[in-house]
Coordinates of C-alpha atoms and ligand atoms in Angstrom, one line a residue:
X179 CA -108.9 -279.4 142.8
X180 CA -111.1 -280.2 139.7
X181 CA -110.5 -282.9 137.3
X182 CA -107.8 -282.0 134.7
X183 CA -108.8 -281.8 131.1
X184 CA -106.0 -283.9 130.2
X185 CA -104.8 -287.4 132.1
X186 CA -101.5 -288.2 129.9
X187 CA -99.7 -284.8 127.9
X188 CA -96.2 -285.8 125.6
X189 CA -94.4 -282.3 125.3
X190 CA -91.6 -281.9 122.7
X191 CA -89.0 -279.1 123.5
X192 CA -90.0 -279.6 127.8
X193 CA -86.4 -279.6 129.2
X194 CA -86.4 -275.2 129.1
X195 CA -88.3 -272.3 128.0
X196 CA -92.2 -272.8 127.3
X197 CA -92.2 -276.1 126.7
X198 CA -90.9 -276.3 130.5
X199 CA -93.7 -273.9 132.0
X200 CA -96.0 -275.7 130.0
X201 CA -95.0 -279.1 131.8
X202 CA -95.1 -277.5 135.0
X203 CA -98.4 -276.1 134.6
X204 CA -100.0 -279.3 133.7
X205 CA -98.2 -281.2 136.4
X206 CA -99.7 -278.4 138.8
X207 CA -103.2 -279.6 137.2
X208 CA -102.1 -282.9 138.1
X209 CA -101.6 -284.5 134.6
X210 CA -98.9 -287.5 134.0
X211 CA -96.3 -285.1 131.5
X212 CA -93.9 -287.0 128.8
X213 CA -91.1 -284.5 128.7
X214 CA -89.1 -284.7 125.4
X215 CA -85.7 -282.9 124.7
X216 CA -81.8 -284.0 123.8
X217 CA -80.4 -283.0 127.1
X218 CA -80.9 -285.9 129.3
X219 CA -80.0 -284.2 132.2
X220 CA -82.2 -281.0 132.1
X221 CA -85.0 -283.6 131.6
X222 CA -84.2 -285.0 134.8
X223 CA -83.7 -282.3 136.7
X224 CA -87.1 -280.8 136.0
X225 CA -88.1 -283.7 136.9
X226 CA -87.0 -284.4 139.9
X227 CA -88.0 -280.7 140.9
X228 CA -91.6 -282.2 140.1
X229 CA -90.8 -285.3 142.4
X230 CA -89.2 -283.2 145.6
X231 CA -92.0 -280.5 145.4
X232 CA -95.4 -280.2 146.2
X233 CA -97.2 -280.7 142.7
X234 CA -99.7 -283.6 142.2
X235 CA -98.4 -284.1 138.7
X236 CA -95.6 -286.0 137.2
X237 CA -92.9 -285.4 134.9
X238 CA -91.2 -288.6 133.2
X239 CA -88.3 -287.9 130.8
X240 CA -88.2 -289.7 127.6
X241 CA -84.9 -287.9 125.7
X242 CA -85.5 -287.8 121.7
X243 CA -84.2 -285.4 118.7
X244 CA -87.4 -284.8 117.0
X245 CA -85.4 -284.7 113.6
X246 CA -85.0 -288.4 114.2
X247 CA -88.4 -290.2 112.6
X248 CA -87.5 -293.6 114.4
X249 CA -87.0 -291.9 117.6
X250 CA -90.1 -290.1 117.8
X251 CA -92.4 -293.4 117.1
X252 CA -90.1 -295.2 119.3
X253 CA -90.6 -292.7 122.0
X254 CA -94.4 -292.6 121.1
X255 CA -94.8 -296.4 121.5
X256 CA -93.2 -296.4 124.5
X257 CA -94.9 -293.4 126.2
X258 CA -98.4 -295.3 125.6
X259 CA -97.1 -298.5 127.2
X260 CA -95.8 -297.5 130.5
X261 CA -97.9 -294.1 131.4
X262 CA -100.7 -295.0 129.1
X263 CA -102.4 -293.5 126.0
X264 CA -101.4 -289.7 125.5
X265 CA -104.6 -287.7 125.1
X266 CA -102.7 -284.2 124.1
X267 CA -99.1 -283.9 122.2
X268 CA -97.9 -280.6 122.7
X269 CA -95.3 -280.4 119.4
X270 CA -92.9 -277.5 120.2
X271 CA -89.2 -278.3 120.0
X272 CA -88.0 -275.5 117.8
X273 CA -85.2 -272.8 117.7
X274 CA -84.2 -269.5 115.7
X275 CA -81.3 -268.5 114.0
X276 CA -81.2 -264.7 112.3
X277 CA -79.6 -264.9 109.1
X278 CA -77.4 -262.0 107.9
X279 CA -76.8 -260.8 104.6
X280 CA -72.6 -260.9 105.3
X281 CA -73.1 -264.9 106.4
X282 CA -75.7 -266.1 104.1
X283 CA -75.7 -269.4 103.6
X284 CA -78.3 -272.8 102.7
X285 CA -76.8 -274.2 106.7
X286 CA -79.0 -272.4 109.0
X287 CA -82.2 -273.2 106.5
X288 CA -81.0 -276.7 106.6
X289 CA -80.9 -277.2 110.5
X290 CA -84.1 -275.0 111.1
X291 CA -86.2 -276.5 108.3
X292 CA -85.1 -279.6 109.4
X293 CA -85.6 -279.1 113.1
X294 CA -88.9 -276.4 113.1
X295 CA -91.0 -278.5 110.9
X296 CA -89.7 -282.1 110.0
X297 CA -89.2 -282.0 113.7
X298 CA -92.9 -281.6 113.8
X299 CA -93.9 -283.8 111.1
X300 CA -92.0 -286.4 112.3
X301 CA -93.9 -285.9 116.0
X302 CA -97.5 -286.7 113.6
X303 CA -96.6 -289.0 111.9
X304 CA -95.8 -290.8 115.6
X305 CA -98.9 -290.1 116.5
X306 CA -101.3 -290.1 113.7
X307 CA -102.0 -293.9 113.0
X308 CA -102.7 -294.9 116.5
X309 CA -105.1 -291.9 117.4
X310 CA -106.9 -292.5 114.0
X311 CA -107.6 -295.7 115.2
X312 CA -108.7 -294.5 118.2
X313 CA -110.7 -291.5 116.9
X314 CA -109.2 -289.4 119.3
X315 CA -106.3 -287.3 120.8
X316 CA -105.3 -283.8 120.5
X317 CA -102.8 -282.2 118.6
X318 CA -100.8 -278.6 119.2
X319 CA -98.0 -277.3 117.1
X320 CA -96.4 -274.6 118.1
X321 CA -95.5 -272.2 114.7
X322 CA -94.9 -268.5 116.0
X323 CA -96.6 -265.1 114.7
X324 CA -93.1 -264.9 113.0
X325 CA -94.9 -266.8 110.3
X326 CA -97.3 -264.7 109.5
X327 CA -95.4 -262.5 107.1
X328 CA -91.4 -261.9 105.9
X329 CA -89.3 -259.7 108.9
X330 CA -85.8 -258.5 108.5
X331 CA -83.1 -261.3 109.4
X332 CA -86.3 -264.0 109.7
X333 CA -86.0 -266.0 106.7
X334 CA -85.0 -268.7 107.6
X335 CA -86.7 -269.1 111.0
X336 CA -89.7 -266.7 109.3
X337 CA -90.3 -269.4 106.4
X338 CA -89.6 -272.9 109.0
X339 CA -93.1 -271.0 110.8
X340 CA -94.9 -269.7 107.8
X341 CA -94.3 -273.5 106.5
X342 CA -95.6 -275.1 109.6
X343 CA -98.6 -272.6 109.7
X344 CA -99.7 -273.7 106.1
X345 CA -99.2 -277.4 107.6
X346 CA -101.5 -277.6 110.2
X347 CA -104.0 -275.2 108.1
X348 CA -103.7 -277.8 105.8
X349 CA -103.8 -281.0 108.3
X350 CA -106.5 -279.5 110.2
X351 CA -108.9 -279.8 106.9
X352 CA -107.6 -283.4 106.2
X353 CA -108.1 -284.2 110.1
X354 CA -112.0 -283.2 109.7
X355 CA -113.9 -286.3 110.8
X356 CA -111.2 -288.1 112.2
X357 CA -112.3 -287.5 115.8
X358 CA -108.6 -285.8 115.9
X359 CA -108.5 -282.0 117.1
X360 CA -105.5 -279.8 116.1
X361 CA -104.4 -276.9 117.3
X362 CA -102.1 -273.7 116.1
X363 CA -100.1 -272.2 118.8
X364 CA -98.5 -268.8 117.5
X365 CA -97.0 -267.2 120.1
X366 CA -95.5 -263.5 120.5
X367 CA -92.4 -263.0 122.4
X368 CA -91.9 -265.1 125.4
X369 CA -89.0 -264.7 127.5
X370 CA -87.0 -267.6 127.3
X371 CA -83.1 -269.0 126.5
X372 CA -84.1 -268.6 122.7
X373 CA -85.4 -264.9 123.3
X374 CA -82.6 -263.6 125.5
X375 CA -80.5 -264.4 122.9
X376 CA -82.3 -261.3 120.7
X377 CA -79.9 -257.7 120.6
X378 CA -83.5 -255.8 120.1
X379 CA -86.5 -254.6 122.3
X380 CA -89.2 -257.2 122.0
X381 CA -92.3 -255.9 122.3
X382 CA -95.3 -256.9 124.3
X383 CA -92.8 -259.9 126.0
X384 CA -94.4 -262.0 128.0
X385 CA -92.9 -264.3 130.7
X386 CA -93.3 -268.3 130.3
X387 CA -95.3 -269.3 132.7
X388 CA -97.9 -266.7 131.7
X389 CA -97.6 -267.9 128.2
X390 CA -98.1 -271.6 129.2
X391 CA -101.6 -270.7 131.1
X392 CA -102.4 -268.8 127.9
X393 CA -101.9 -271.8 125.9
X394 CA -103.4 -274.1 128.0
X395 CA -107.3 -271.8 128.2
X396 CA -106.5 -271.6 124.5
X397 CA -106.5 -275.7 124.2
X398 CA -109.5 -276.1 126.7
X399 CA -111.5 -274.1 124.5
X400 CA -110.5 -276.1 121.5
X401 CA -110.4 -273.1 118.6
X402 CA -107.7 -274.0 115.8
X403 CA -105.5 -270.6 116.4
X404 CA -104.3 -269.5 120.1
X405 CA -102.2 -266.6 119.2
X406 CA -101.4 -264.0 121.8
X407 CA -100.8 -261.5 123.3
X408 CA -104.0 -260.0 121.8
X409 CA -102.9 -256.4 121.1
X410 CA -99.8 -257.7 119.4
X411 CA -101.3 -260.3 117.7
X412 CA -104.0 -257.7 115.9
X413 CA -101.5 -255.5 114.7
X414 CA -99.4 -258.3 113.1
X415 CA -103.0 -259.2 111.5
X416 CA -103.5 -256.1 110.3
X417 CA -100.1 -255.9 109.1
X418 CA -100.5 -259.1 106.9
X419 CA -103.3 -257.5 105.1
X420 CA -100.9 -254.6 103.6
X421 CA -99.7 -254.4 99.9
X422 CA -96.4 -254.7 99.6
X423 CA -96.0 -251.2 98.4
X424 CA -97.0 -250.3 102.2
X425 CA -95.8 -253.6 104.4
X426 CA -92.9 -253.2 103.1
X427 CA -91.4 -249.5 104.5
X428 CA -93.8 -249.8 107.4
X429 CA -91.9 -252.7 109.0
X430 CA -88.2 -251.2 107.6
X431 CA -89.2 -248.2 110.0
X432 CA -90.8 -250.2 112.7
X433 CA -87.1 -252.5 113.0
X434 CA -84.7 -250.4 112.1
X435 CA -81.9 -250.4 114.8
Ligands
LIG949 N1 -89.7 -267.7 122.9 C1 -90.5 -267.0 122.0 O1 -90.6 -265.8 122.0 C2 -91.2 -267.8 121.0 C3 -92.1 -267.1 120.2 C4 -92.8 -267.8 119.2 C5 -92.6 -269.1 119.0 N2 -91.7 -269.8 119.8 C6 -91.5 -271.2 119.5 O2 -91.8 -271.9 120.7 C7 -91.0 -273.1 120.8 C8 -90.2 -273.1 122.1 O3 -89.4 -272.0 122.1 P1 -88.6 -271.5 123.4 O4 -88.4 -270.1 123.3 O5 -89.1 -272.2 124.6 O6 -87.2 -272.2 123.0 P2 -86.0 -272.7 124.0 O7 -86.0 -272.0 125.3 O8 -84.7 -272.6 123.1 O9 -86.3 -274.2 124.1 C9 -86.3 -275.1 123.0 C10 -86.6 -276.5 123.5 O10 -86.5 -277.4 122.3 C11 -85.6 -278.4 122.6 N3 -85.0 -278.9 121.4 C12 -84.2 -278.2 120.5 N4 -83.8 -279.0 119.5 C13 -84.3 -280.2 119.7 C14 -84.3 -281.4 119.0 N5 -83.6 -281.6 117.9 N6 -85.0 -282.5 119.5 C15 -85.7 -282.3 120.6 N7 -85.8 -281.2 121.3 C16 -85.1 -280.1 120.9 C17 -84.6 -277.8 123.6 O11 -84.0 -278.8 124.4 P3 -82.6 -279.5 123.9 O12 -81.7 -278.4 123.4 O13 -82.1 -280.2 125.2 O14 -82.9 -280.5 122.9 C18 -85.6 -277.1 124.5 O15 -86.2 -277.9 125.4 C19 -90.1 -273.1 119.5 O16 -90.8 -273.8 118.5 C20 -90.1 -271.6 119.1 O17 -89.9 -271.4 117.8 C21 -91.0 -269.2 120.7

């Protein structure tokens, strides 16, 4: 097997869904994988899977709520000193809540603002003063396309990734220089416990583990955006580049129930 790209990954979000099939793909590569989440045990479980079976990776659990600044540069510190220094932080802890006119209210904007993106920023600013020292590391955040422009029932969730997309537009210019590369990750739908949760048809789904090698070519070949699928992904560019006086009853017929 040939050398993987990475040695030591940290993964926010690993316990289920991608962030799971991410950390099994890399311990199928044979990387060490930090696997963050709040539930201890689905940590360990994965784990353990990893242990018993025949990958020549490792997962080790380190449980953290990302809203938690401490936590994160606790968990941070202590990743470096016992599996060494982490040379790509995967940051995609994250959920969705649709918001409906009948149950508007600020709550679900508070927990996914909080959770989406000062879950994120709390995950760099872990990070960032040790690899600027070090002039080096890699950095992913995981936004989805869902940012790219308003969709019905999507505003909170819809503005948490349009705000995180803006971020790490803007983080990647500061970063220029620093030795530091950052990556986008803007997924389309993935089938996971967040997804099955949705009443509609997604289009173009795509299962996790699928989406994890997707990501994974994406960070080898180091461009900022890895957005996918493809086809999906061009239409929702096109889409962005409508006036209003078209976006707007093109996408009310497109998701109409
Ligand atoms: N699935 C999709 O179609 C899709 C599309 C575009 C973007 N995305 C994004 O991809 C990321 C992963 O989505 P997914 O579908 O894999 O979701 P998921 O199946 O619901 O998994 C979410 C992960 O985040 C963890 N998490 C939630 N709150 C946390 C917190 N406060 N602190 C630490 N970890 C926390 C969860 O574990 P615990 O609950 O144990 O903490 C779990 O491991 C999210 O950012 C999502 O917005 C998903």
């Amino acid at each position: 097997m040939p050398r993987p790209r990475w040695s030591t990954v940290w993964i926010t979000g690993a316990s289920r869904g991608i962030g799971e099939a991410l950390a099994l793909e890399l311990a199928r590569r044979g990387c060490t994988v930090a696997i963050s989440a709040r539930s201890v045990e689905d940590l360990e479980r994965l784990a353990q899977t990893v242990r018993s079976g025949p990958l020549p990776g490792r997962l080790q659990p380190y449980p953290l709520d990302v809203t938690d600044s401490d936590a994160c540069e606790a968990a941070f510190r202590r990743i470096e000193a016992e599996l060494g220094p982490i040379d790509l932080c995967i940051l995609n802890a994250g959920s969705h809540q649709p918001v409906e006119l009948d149950d508007f209210s600020p709550l679900p904007f508070e927990s996914l603002l909080r959770l989406n993106v000062l879950g994120v920023v709390n995950g760099v600013a872990a990070v960032l003063p040790v690899w600027r020292r070090r002039r080096c590391g890699q950095l992913a955040i995981v936004a989805s396309v869902a940012g790219y422009r308003g969709l019905p029932t999507a505003t909170a969730y819809g503005a948490s990734k349009a705000a995180l997309i803006n971020f790490a537009e803007a983080l990647r210019l500061d970063l220029e220089g620093s030795g530091i590369v950052l990556n986008l990750i803007n997924p389309g739908f993935v089938r996971t416990p967040l997804t099955d949760r949705n009443p509609f048809p997604m289009p173009f789904l795509l299962e996790p583990d699928d989406a994890a090698r997707r990501i994974l070519r994406g960070l080898e070949r180091g461009g900022f955006e890895i957005a996918f699928p493809r086809r999906f992904v061009i239409w929702l560019k096109l889409l962005r580049l409508l006036p209003y006086r078209l976006y707007f009853p093109l996408v009310r017929r497109i998701t109409r129930p």
